[in-house]
CSV table of C-alpha atoms in Angstrom, one decimal:
chain,number,residue,atom,x,y,z
A,1125,MET,CA,141.2,105.0,74.5
A,1126,SER,CA,137.4,105.1,74.2
A,1127,LEU,CA,134.5,103.8,76.2
A,1128,ILE,CA,132.8,100.4,75.6
A,1129,ASN,CA,129.7,100.6,73.4
A,1130,PHE,CA,126.6,99.0,74.7
A,1131,THR,CA,125.2,98.5,71.3
A,1132,ASP,CA,126.2,95.0,70.2
A,1133,THR,CA,123.2,93.9,68.1
A,1134,THR,CA,123.9,90.1,68.2
A,1135,LEU,CA,124.1,90.2,71.9
A,1136,ALA,CA,121.0,92.3,72.1
A,1137,HIS,CA,119.0,89.8,70.1
A,1138,LYS,CA,120.2,86.9,72.2
A,1139,LEU,CA,119.2,88.7,75.4
A,1140,LEU,CA,115.8,89.6,73.9
A,1141,GLU,CA,115.3,85.9,73.0
A,1142,ASN,CA,116.0,85.0,76.6
A,1143,ILE,CA,113.7,87.6,78.0
A,1144,ASN,CA,110.9,86.3,75.8
A,1145,THR,CA,111.6,82.8,76.9
A,1146,ILE,CA,111.4,83.8,80.6
A,1147,ALA,CA,108.3,85.8,79.9
A,1148,GLN,CA,106.4,82.6,78.8
A,1149,LYS,CA,106.1,81.8,82.5
A,1150,LEU,CA,104.3,85.1,83.1
A,1151,ASN,CA,100.8,86.5,82.6
A,1152,SER,CA,100.6,90.0,81.2
A,1153,VAL,CA,103.1,92.3,82.9
A,1154,THR,CA,103.4,96.1,82.6
A,1155,ILE,CA,106.7,97.8,83.1
A,1156,MET,CA,106.8,101.5,83.5
A,1157,GLU,CA,109.7,103.8,82.8
A,1158,VAL,CA,109.8,107.3,84.2
A,1159,CYS,CA,112.4,109.0,82.1
A,1160,GLY,CA,112.0,110.9,78.8
A,1161,THR,CA,115.3,109.5,77.5
A,1162,HIS,CA,114.0,105.9,78.0
A,1163,THR,CA,110.8,106.8,76.3
A,1164,MET,CA,112.7,108.0,73.2
A,1165,GLU,CA,115.2,105.1,73.2
A,1166,ILE,CA,112.5,102.5,73.6
A,1167,GLY,CA,110.7,104.0,70.6
A,1168,ARG,CA,113.9,104.4,68.5
A,1169,LEU,CA,114.7,100.7,69.1
A,1170,SER,CA,111.2,99.6,68.3
A,1171,LEU,CA,111.7,97.6,71.5
A,1172,ARG,CA,107.9,96.9,72.0
A,1173,SER,CA,107.8,95.0,68.7
A,1174,LEU,CA,110.8,92.9,69.8
A,1175,LEU,CA,109.3,91.8,73.1
A,1176,SER,CA,106.8,89.1,73.8
A,1177,LYS,CA,103.2,90.3,73.5
A,1178,ASN,CA,102.6,89.9,77.3
A,1179,ILE,CA,105.3,92.5,78.2
A,1180,LYS,CA,103.8,95.9,78.0
A,1181,LEU,CA,106.1,98.9,78.3
A,1182,VAL,CA,104.5,102.2,79.3
A,1183,SER,CA,105.8,105.7,79.9
A,1184,GLY,CA,105.2,107.4,83.2
A,1185,PRO,CA,105.8,111.1,84.2
A,1186,GLY,CA,109.4,111.1,83.1
A,1187,CYS,CA,109.6,114.3,81.2
A,1188,PRO,CA,110.2,117.4,83.4
A,1189,VAL,CA,109.0,119.8,80.7
A,1190,CYS,CA,105.7,117.9,80.5
A,1191,VAL,CA,104.9,118.0,84.2
A,1192,THR,CA,105.9,121.7,84.7
A,1193,PRO,CA,102.7,123.5,85.7
A,1194,GLY,CA,101.2,125.8,83.0
A,1195,GLU,CA,101.2,128.6,85.6
A,1196,ILE,CA,105.0,128.5,85.8
A,1197,ILE,CA,105.2,129.1,82.0
A,1198,ASP,CA,102.5,131.8,82.2
A,1199,ALA,CA,104.4,133.5,85.0
A,1200,ALA,CA,107.7,133.4,83.1
A,1201,GLY,CA,105.8,134.8,80.0
A,1202,MET,CA,104.4,137.6,82.0
A,1203,LEU,CA,107.9,138.5,83.4
A,1204,ALA,CA,109.4,138.4,79.9
A,1205,ARG,CA,107.2,141.2,78.8
A,1206,LYS,CA,108.4,143.5,81.6
A,1207,LYS,CA,111.0,146.2,80.8
A,1208,LYS,CA,114.6,145.3,81.5
A,1209,VAL,CA,113.8,141.7,82.2
A,1210,THR,CA,115.1,138.6,80.4
A,1211,VAL,CA,113.9,135.1,81.0
A,1212,LEU,CA,116.5,132.3,80.7
A,1213,SER,CA,115.4,128.8,80.1
A,1214,PHE,CA,116.4,125.3,78.9
A,1215,GLY,CA,115.4,125.3,75.3
A,1216,ASP,CA,112.9,122.5,75.4
A,1217,MET,CA,110.6,124.6,77.7
A,1218,LEU,CA,110.0,127.3,75.1
A,1219,ARG,CA,107.4,125.5,73.0
A,1220,VAL,CA,105.3,124.2,75.8
A,1221,PRO,CA,101.9,125.7,76.0
A,1222,GLY,CA,101.2,127.4,79.4
A,1223,ASN,CA,97.6,127.8,80.5
A,1224,ARG,CA,97.5,130.9,78.2
A,1225,THR,CA,100.4,130.8,75.7
A,1226,SER,CA,103.9,129.4,75.1
A,1227,LEU,CA,107.2,131.2,75.8
A,1228,GLU,CA,108.0,130.9,72.1
A,1229,ASP,CA,104.9,132.8,71.3
A,1230,ILE,CA,105.7,135.6,73.7
A,1231,GLN,CA,109.2,135.7,72.3
A,1232,SER,CA,107.8,136.2,68.8
A,1233,LYS,CA,105.9,139.1,70.2
A,1234,GLY,CA,109.0,140.8,71.5
A,1235,GLY,CA,109.3,139.2,75.0
A,1236,LEU,CA,112.9,138.6,76.0
A,1237,ILE,CA,113.5,134.9,76.5
A,1238,GLU,CA,116.8,133.2,75.8
A,1239,ALA,CA,117.5,129.5,75.7
A,1240,ILE,CA,120.6,128.5,77.6
A,1241,THR,CA,122.1,125.1,78.3
A,1242,SER,CA,123.1,125.5,82.0
A,1243,PRO,CA,122.0,127.7,84.9
A,1244,LEU,CA,125.8,128.2,85.5
A,1245,GLN,CA,125.6,130.3,82.3
A,1246,ALA,CA,122.8,132.3,83.8
A,1247,VAL,CA,125.0,133.4,86.7
A,1248,LYS,CA,127.7,134.6,84.2
A,1249,ILE,CA,125.2,136.4,82.0
A,1250,ALA,CA,123.7,138.2,85.0
A,1251,ILE,CA,127.1,139.4,86.2
A,1252,LYS,CA,127.9,140.7,82.7
A,1253,ASN,CA,124.7,142.6,82.3
A,1254,PRO,CA,124.0,144.3,85.7
A,1255,ASP,CA,121.2,146.5,84.3
A,1256,ILE,CA,118.9,143.7,83.3
A,1257,ASN,CA,117.0,141.4,85.7
A,1258,PHE,CA,117.3,137.8,84.7
A,1259,ILE,CA,115.0,134.9,85.7
A,1260,PHE,CA,116.1,131.3,85.2
A,1261,ILE,CA,113.3,128.8,84.9
A,1262,ALA,CA,114.7,125.9,86.9
A,1263,ALA,CA,112.6,122.9,85.8
A,1264,GLY,CA,113.9,119.4,86.1
A,1265,PHE,CA,114.3,116.3,88.2
A,1266,GLU,CA,117.1,115.2,90.6
A,1267,THR,CA,119.6,115.1,87.7
A,1268,THR,CA,119.2,118.9,87.3
A,1269,ALA,CA,118.7,119.9,90.9
A,1270,PRO,CA,122.5,119.8,91.7
A,1271,VAL,CA,123.5,122.2,88.9
A,1272,VAL,CA,120.6,124.6,89.9
A,1273,ALA,CA,121.7,124.4,93.5
A,1274,ARG,CA,125.3,125.1,92.5
A,1275,SER,CA,124.2,128.1,90.5
A,1276,VAL,CA,122.1,129.4,93.4
A,1277,ILE,CA,125.1,129.2,95.7
A,1278,LEU,CA,127.4,130.9,93.2
A,1279,ALA,CA,124.8,133.7,92.7
A,1280,TYR,CA,124.5,134.0,96.5
A,1281,GLU,CA,128.2,134.1,97.2
A,1282,LYS,CA,128.9,136.6,94.4
A,1283,LYS,CA,126.0,138.8,95.6
A,1284,VAL,CA,124.3,138.7,92.2
A,1285,LYS,CA,121.3,140.9,92.7
A,1286,ASN,CA,119.8,140.8,89.2
A,1287,LEU,CA,119.2,137.1,88.9
A,1288,SER,CA,116.4,134.9,90.4
A,1289,PHE,CA,115.3,131.3,90.0
A,1290,LEU,CA,111.8,130.2,89.1
A,1291,VAL,CA,112.1,126.8,90.7
A,1292,SER,CA,110.0,124.0,89.4
A,1293,LEU,CA,112.1,121.0,90.4
A,1294,ARG,CA,110.4,117.6,91.0
A,1295,ILE,CA,111.6,114.5,92.7
A,1296,ILE,CA,110.9,111.0,91.4
A,1297,PRO,CA,110.4,108.6,94.4
A,1298,PRO,CA,107.3,110.4,95.7
A,1299,ALA,CA,105.8,110.3,92.2
A,1300,LEU,CA,106.4,106.5,92.0
A,1301,ASP,CA,104.7,106.2,95.4
A,1302,ALA,CA,101.7,108.1,94.0
A,1303,LEU,CA,101.5,106.0,90.9
A,1304,ILE,CA,101.6,102.8,93.0
A,1305,SER,CA,98.8,104.1,95.1
A,1306,ASP,CA,96.6,104.8,92.1
A,1307,LYS,CA,94.1,101.9,92.1
A,1308,ASP,CA,93.4,102.2,88.4
A,1309,LEU,CA,97.0,101.5,87.5
A,1310,GLN,CA,98.5,98.0,87.4
A,1311,ILE,CA,102.2,98.4,87.2
A,1312,SER,CA,104.2,95.2,87.6
A,1313,GLY,CA,107.7,96.8,87.9
A,1314,PHE,CA,109.6,100.0,87.2
A,1315,MET,CA,112.5,100.8,84.9
A,1316,LEU,CA,114.2,103.5,87.0
A,1317,PRO,CA,115.9,106.6,85.5
A,1318,GLY,CA,119.7,106.2,85.3
A,1319,HIS,CA,120.8,109.8,85.7
A,1320,VAL,CA,118.3,110.7,88.4
A,1321,SER,CA,119.7,107.6,90.2
A,1322,ALA,CA,123.3,108.7,89.6
A,1323,VAL,CA,122.4,111.5,92.0
A,1324,ILE,CA,120.0,109.9,94.5
A,1325,GLY,CA,121.3,106.3,94.4
A,1326,LEU,CA,119.6,102.9,94.8
A,1327,ASN,CA,118.8,103.5,98.5
A,1328,ALA,CA,116.3,106.2,97.5
A,1329,TYR,CA,114.0,103.6,96.1
A,1330,LYS,CA,113.9,101.1,99.0
A,1331,ASN,CA,110.2,102.0,99.5
A,1332,LEU,CA,109.4,100.1,96.3
A,1333,ILE,CA,110.4,96.9,97.9
A,1334,SER,CA,107.9,97.2,100.7
A,1335,ARG,CA,105.3,98.1,98.1
A,1336,GLY,CA,106.0,94.9,96.2
A,1337,LYS,CA,107.4,96.4,93.0
A,1338,PRO,CA,110.5,95.0,91.5
A,1339,ALA,CA,112.6,97.7,89.8
A,1340,ALA,CA,115.9,98.2,87.9
A,1341,VAL,CA,117.9,101.3,87.6
A,1342,THR,CA,118.6,101.5,83.9
A,1343,GLY,CA,121.1,103.2,81.6
A,1344,PHE,CA,120.4,104.6,78.2
A,1345,GLU,CA,122.2,102.6,75.5
A,1346,PRO,CA,120.4,99.8,73.8
A,1347,LEU,CA,122.0,97.0,75.9
A,1348,ASP,CA,121.3,99.0,79.0
A,1349,ILE,CA,117.6,99.2,78.3
A,1350,ILE,CA,117.5,95.5,77.4
A,1351,ASN,CA,119.4,94.7,80.6
A,1352,GLY,CA,116.8,96.7,82.6
A,1353,VAL,CA,113.9,94.8,81.1
A,1354,TYR,CA,115.8,91.5,81.6
A,1355,SER,CA,116.3,92.3,85.3
A,1356,ILE,CA,112.7,93.2,85.9
A,1357,ILE,CA,111.3,90.2,84.0
A,1358,SER,CA,113.6,87.8,85.8
A,1359,MET,CA,112.5,89.1,89.2
A,1360,LEU,CA,108.8,88.9,88.2
A,1361,ALA,CA,109.3,85.3,87.0
A,1362,ALA,CA,111.1,84.4,90.2
A,1363,ASP,CA,108.5,86.2,92.3
A,1364,ARG,CA,111.3,88.3,93.7
A,1365,VAL,CA,111.0,91.9,94.7
A,1366,ASP,CA,114.1,94.0,94.8
A,1367,VAL,CA,115.6,97.2,93.4
A,1368,VAL,CA,118.6,96.2,91.3
A,1369,ASN,CA,121.3,98.2,89.7
A,1370,SER,CA,121.6,97.6,85.9
A,1371,TYR,CA,123.7,100.7,85.4
A,1372,THR,CA,126.6,100.1,87.8
A,1373,ARG,CA,129.1,102.1,85.7
A,1374,VAL,CA,127.3,105.3,86.7
A,1375,VAL,CA,125.0,104.5,89.7
A,1376,ARG,CA,126.1,103.7,93.3
A,1377,GLU,CA,124.0,102.5,96.2
A,1378,GLU,CA,124.4,105.8,98.0
A,1379,GLY,CA,124.1,108.0,94.9
A,1380,ASN,CA,126.4,111.0,94.9
A,1381,PRO,CA,126.5,112.2,98.6
A,1382,SER,CA,128.1,115.5,97.7
A,1383,ALA,CA,125.2,116.2,95.3
A,1384,LEU,CA,122.6,115.1,97.8
A,1385,LYS,CA,124.1,117.4,100.4
A,1386,LEU,CA,124.2,120.3,98.0
A,1387,ILE,CA,120.5,119.8,97.1
A,1388,ASN,CA,119.6,119.5,100.8
A,1389,ASP,CA,121.6,122.7,101.6
A,1390,VAL,CA,119.8,124.8,99.1
A,1391,PHE,CA,116.3,123.2,98.8
A,1392,GLU,CA,113.6,121.8,101.0
A,1393,PRO,CA,111.0,119.3,99.9
A,1394,VAL,CA,107.5,120.7,99.3
A,1395,ASP,CA,104.1,119.4,98.1
A,1396,SER,CA,104.1,120.1,94.4
A,1397,LEU,CA,101.8,120.1,91.4
A,1398,TRP,CA,102.6,117.8,88.5
A,1399,ARG,CA,100.9,119.0,85.4
A,1400,GLY,CA,98.2,116.6,84.4
A,1401,ILE,CA,98.6,114.5,87.5
A,1402,GLY,CA,97.9,116.9,90.4
A,1403,MET,CA,99.4,117.5,93.8
A,1404,ILE,CA,101.9,114.9,95.1
A,1405,PRO,CA,103.1,115.3,98.7
A,1406,GLN,CA,106.7,116.3,99.2
A,1407,SER,CA,107.5,115.8,95.5
A,1408,GLY,CA,109.1,119.1,94.7
A,1409,LEU,CA,111.9,121.3,95.8
A,1410,ALA,CA,111.8,124.9,96.9
A,1411,LEU,CA,114.6,127.3,97.9
A,1412,ARG,CA,115.4,127.4,101.6
A,1413,GLU,CA,114.8,130.6,103.4
A,1414,LYS,CA,118.5,131.5,103.3
A,1415,TYR,CA,118.2,131.9,99.5
A,1416,SER,CA,114.8,133.5,99.5
A,1417,SER,CA,116.3,136.7,98.0
A,1418,LEU,CA,117.0,134.6,94.8
A,1419,ASP,CA,113.6,133.1,94.7
A,1420,ALA,CA,111.6,134.4,91.7
A,1421,MET,CA,108.3,133.2,93.3
A,1422,ILE,CA,108.9,135.6,96.2
A,1423,ARG,CA,110.6,138.4,94.3
A,1424,TYR,CA,107.7,138.6,91.8
A,1425,SER,CA,104.9,137.3,94.1
A,1426,ILE,CA,104.1,134.2,92.0
A,1427,SER,CA,101.9,131.5,93.3
A,1428,ILE,CA,101.1,128.2,91.7
A,1429,GLU,CA,97.6,127.0,92.5
A,1430,ALA,CA,95.5,125.7,89.7
A,1431,GLU,CA,96.3,123.8,86.6
A,1432,LYS,CA,94.4,123.6,83.4
A,1433,MET,CA,95.0,121.3,80.4
A,1434,PRO,CA,94.0,122.2,76.9
A,1435,ASP,CA,90.4,121.1,76.1
A,1436,GLY,CA,90.2,117.4,75.3
A,1437,CYS,CA,93.9,116.8,76.1
A,1438,ALA,CA,94.5,113.5,77.9
A,1439,CYS,CA,98.1,114.1,78.9
A,1440,GLY,CA,97.2,113.4,82.5
A,1441,ASP,CA,96.1,109.8,81.7
A,1442,VAL,CA,99.1,109.4,79.3
A,1443,LEU,CA,101.5,110.5,82.0
A,1444,ARG,CA,100.1,108.0,84.4
A,1445,GLY,CA,100.4,105.2,81.8
A,1446,LYS,CA,96.6,104.8,81.9
A,1447,ILE,CA,96.2,105.1,78.2
A,1448,ASP,CA,98.4,104.8,75.2
A,1449,PRO,CA,99.0,108.2,73.6
A,1450,ASP,CA,97.0,107.3,70.4
A,1451,LYS,CA,93.9,106.8,72.6
A,1452,CYS,CA,93.7,110.6,73.2
A,1453,LYS,CA,91.2,112.0,70.8
A,1454,LEU,CA,93.5,114.9,69.9
A,1455,PHE,CA,96.4,112.7,69.1
A,1456,GLY,CA,97.7,113.0,65.5
A,1457,LYS,CA,94.8,115.2,64.6
A,1458,THR,CA,94.8,118.7,66.2
A,1459,CYS,CA,97.7,117.7,68.4
A,1460,ASN,CA,100.9,116.8,66.5
A,1461,PRO,CA,104.6,117.7,66.8
A,1462,ILE,CA,104.2,120.6,64.4
A,1463,SER,CA,101.3,122.2,66.3
A,1464,PRO,CA,101.2,120.5,69.7
A,1465,ARG,CA,98.3,121.1,72.0
A,1466,GLY,CA,99.4,119.2,75.1
A,1467,PRO,CA,102.8,119.2,76.9
A,1468,CYS,CA,103.4,115.5,76.1
A,1469,MET,CA,103.5,116.3,72.4
A,1470,VAL,CA,105.7,119.3,72.8
A,1471,SER,CA,108.8,118.0,74.3
A,1472,THR,CA,110.6,115.6,72.0
A,1473,GLU,CA,110.9,113.4,75.1
A,1474,GLY,CA,107.2,113.5,75.8
A,1475,SER,CA,105.3,110.2,75.5
A,1476,CYS,CA,103.0,111.5,72.8
A,1477,ALA,CA,105.8,113.0,70.7
A,1478,ALA,CA,107.8,109.7,70.9
A,1479,TYR,CA,104.6,107.7,70.1
A,1480,PHE,CA,103.9,109.9,67.1
A,1481,ARG,CA,107.4,109.6,65.8
A,1482,TYR,CA,107.9,105.8,66.3
A,1483,GLY,CA,104.3,104.6,66.0
A,1484,GLY,CA,104.2,102.9,69.4
A,1485,ARG,CA,106.4,100.1,68.3
B,639,MET,CA,116.0,116.4,79.7
B,640,CYS,CA,118.0,114.3,82.1
B,641,LEU,CA,120.4,113.7,79.3
B,642,ALA,CA,123.9,113.3,80.6
B,643,ILE,CA,127.0,112.1,78.8
B,644,PRO,CA,130.3,110.6,79.7
B,645,VAL,CA,133.3,112.8,78.9
B,646,ARG,CA,137.1,112.3,79.6
B,647,ILE,CA,138.9,114.7,81.8
B,648,THR,CA,142.1,116.1,80.2
B,649,SER,CA,143.1,118.6,82.9
B,650,ILE,CA,142.0,119.9,86.3
B,651,ASP,CA,142.2,123.4,87.7
B,652,ASP,CA,140.7,123.5,91.2
B,653,SER,CA,136.9,122.8,90.7
B,654,ILE,CA,137.0,123.2,86.9
B,655,ALA,CA,138.1,120.4,84.6
B,656,GLU,CA,138.7,120.6,80.9
B,657,VAL,CA,137.0,117.6,79.3
B,658,GLU,CA,137.1,116.1,75.8
B,659,LEU,CA,134.3,114.5,73.8
B,660,ASN,CA,134.9,113.3,70.3
B,661,GLY,CA,137.6,115.9,69.8
B,662,LEU,CA,135.6,118.8,71.3
B,663,ARG,CA,136.9,120.4,74.4
B,664,THR,CA,134.9,122.2,77.0
B,665,LYS,CA,135.0,123.1,80.7
B,666,VAL,CA,132.9,121.5,83.4
B,667,ASP,CA,132.4,122.0,87.1
B,668,ILE,CA,133.7,119.0,89.1
B,669,THR,CA,132.8,120.2,92.6
B,670,LEU,CA,130.6,117.1,93.2
B,671,VAL,CA,133.2,114.5,92.1
B,672,PRO,CA,136.3,115.6,94.0
B,673,GLU,CA,138.0,112.3,93.6
B,674,VAL,CA,138.5,112.4,89.9
B,675,LYS,CA,141.8,112.9,88.1
B,676,PRO,CA,142.9,113.5,84.5
B,677,GLY,CA,142.1,110.5,82.3
B,678,ASP,CA,138.9,109.6,84.3
B,679,TYR,CA,135.5,109.8,82.7
B,680,VAL,CA,132.7,111.7,84.4
B,681,ILE,CA,129.0,112.0,83.6
B,682,ILE,CA,128.0,115.6,82.9
B,683,HIS,CA,124.7,117.3,82.9
B,684,ALA,CA,124.2,121.0,82.1
B,685,GLY,CA,127.9,121.8,82.7
B,686,LEU,CA,128.2,120.0,86.0
B,687,ALA,CA,129.8,116.6,86.6
B,688,ILE,CA,127.2,114.5,88.6
B,689,GLN,CA,129.0,111.2,88.9
B,690,ARG,CA,132.2,109.3,88.0
B,691,TYR,CA,132.0,106.8,85.2
B,692,ASP,CA,133.4,103.5,86.3
B,693,GLU,CA,135.2,101.8,83.3
B,694,GLU,CA,135.7,98.5,85.3
B,695,GLU,CA,132.0,98.3,86.0
B,696,ALA,CA,131.3,98.8,82.3
B,697,ILE,CA,133.5,95.8,81.4
B,698,LYS,CA,131.8,93.8,84.2
B,699,THR,CA,128.3,94.6,82.8
B,700,ILE,CA,129.3,93.5,79.3
B,701,MET,CA,130.7,90.3,80.7
B,702,LEU,CA,127.6,89.7,82.7
B,703,LEU,CA,125.3,90.3,79.7
B,704,LYS,CA,127.4,87.9,77.6
B,705,GLU,CA,127.1,85.2,80.3
B,706,LEU,CA,123.3,85.9,80.5
B,707,SER,CA,123.0,85.5,76.7
B,708,ASN,CA,124.6,82.1,76.8
B,709,CYS,CA,122.3,80.6,79.5
B,710,ILE,CA,118.7,80.5,80.1
B,711,GLU,CA,117.2,80.4,83.6
B,712,GLU,CA,115.2,77.5,84.7
């Protein structure tokens, strides 16, 4: 037995036709997604070219790699050059330029940096190699926070002394709040990230209702994304504001309570810097005091204060959906997927990389 | 980066499940989805199951989309 596909092209085209009919009742609307996987899938499907001209799809700060402060990358790079230290990271972090250089660059100069696919692996690696100090760069959103929390608890319980976590986790709802408060931005509705929502649930977004923004939690297959757009456009046409679930096979009202408890046991919310955007109150997670012995920030006296984008880079405006990527003067010229300058071009899920690849269709 | 995929559980040993995806087998941590049993699908991210995949809801969604495609709102 296999799972149902959400890829039926005939059905997709019928739904798109309906969306475009409903959209005739609307003035221009802007729908923002805040998930790198949505960014990529919308580009891959050329969805923009299939939707009525008055529906604009923009990408928000949905790529964790892109919003990780350059100082985190610089700090990891500095640590990787130390003796008997190895930095462990999700692979997509390696090419991102820090304020000074990228981890890939440091790796090529002999710094010890290894790409792994899970922090759970980091715990095993550290146990196997007691003479080396390992640092895991824990970047990600709520989807990733549970597996980091689980790894922290395992390391704590097994008394693993040679592993620490450089935590740069960010949470989505405060970022949405900050985007809505930005007077320069006119977002009509939000396409909400399906896998972040699998953890935090629909209830986490109730604030959007009081702020008058219809939103749909959306999955990742073609029909899921069309379903999300359909829900948002229907609400806008009916002047209805709600947060609806268009990904019911994975997302529940309450999210995953065990995952939320785990996150809350290990982390506390803190004001956090989003690269290119700035400080957003209570938008990040830091290790609680109980786990401070595993906190790389404390162990290696790292502080994250300032941020600096490469000269001329407009990632900040791109991340807020203020400008399309091709409006950045570096786009496609000195900044391209082969030699990226800004973080949004580095990650394959970055808005600029997706725009470069799919031409904004 | 929040990529997460549905996989089918083939067997469970305490908090670790063996899962199968297109013939590939691997082990995942199922601490956060204690209710699952062999044969169920779970959504995994970086080696940890973060949610149960509800096959009935998948069917309902497809039915709903088919209905939507056949009518247009006033």
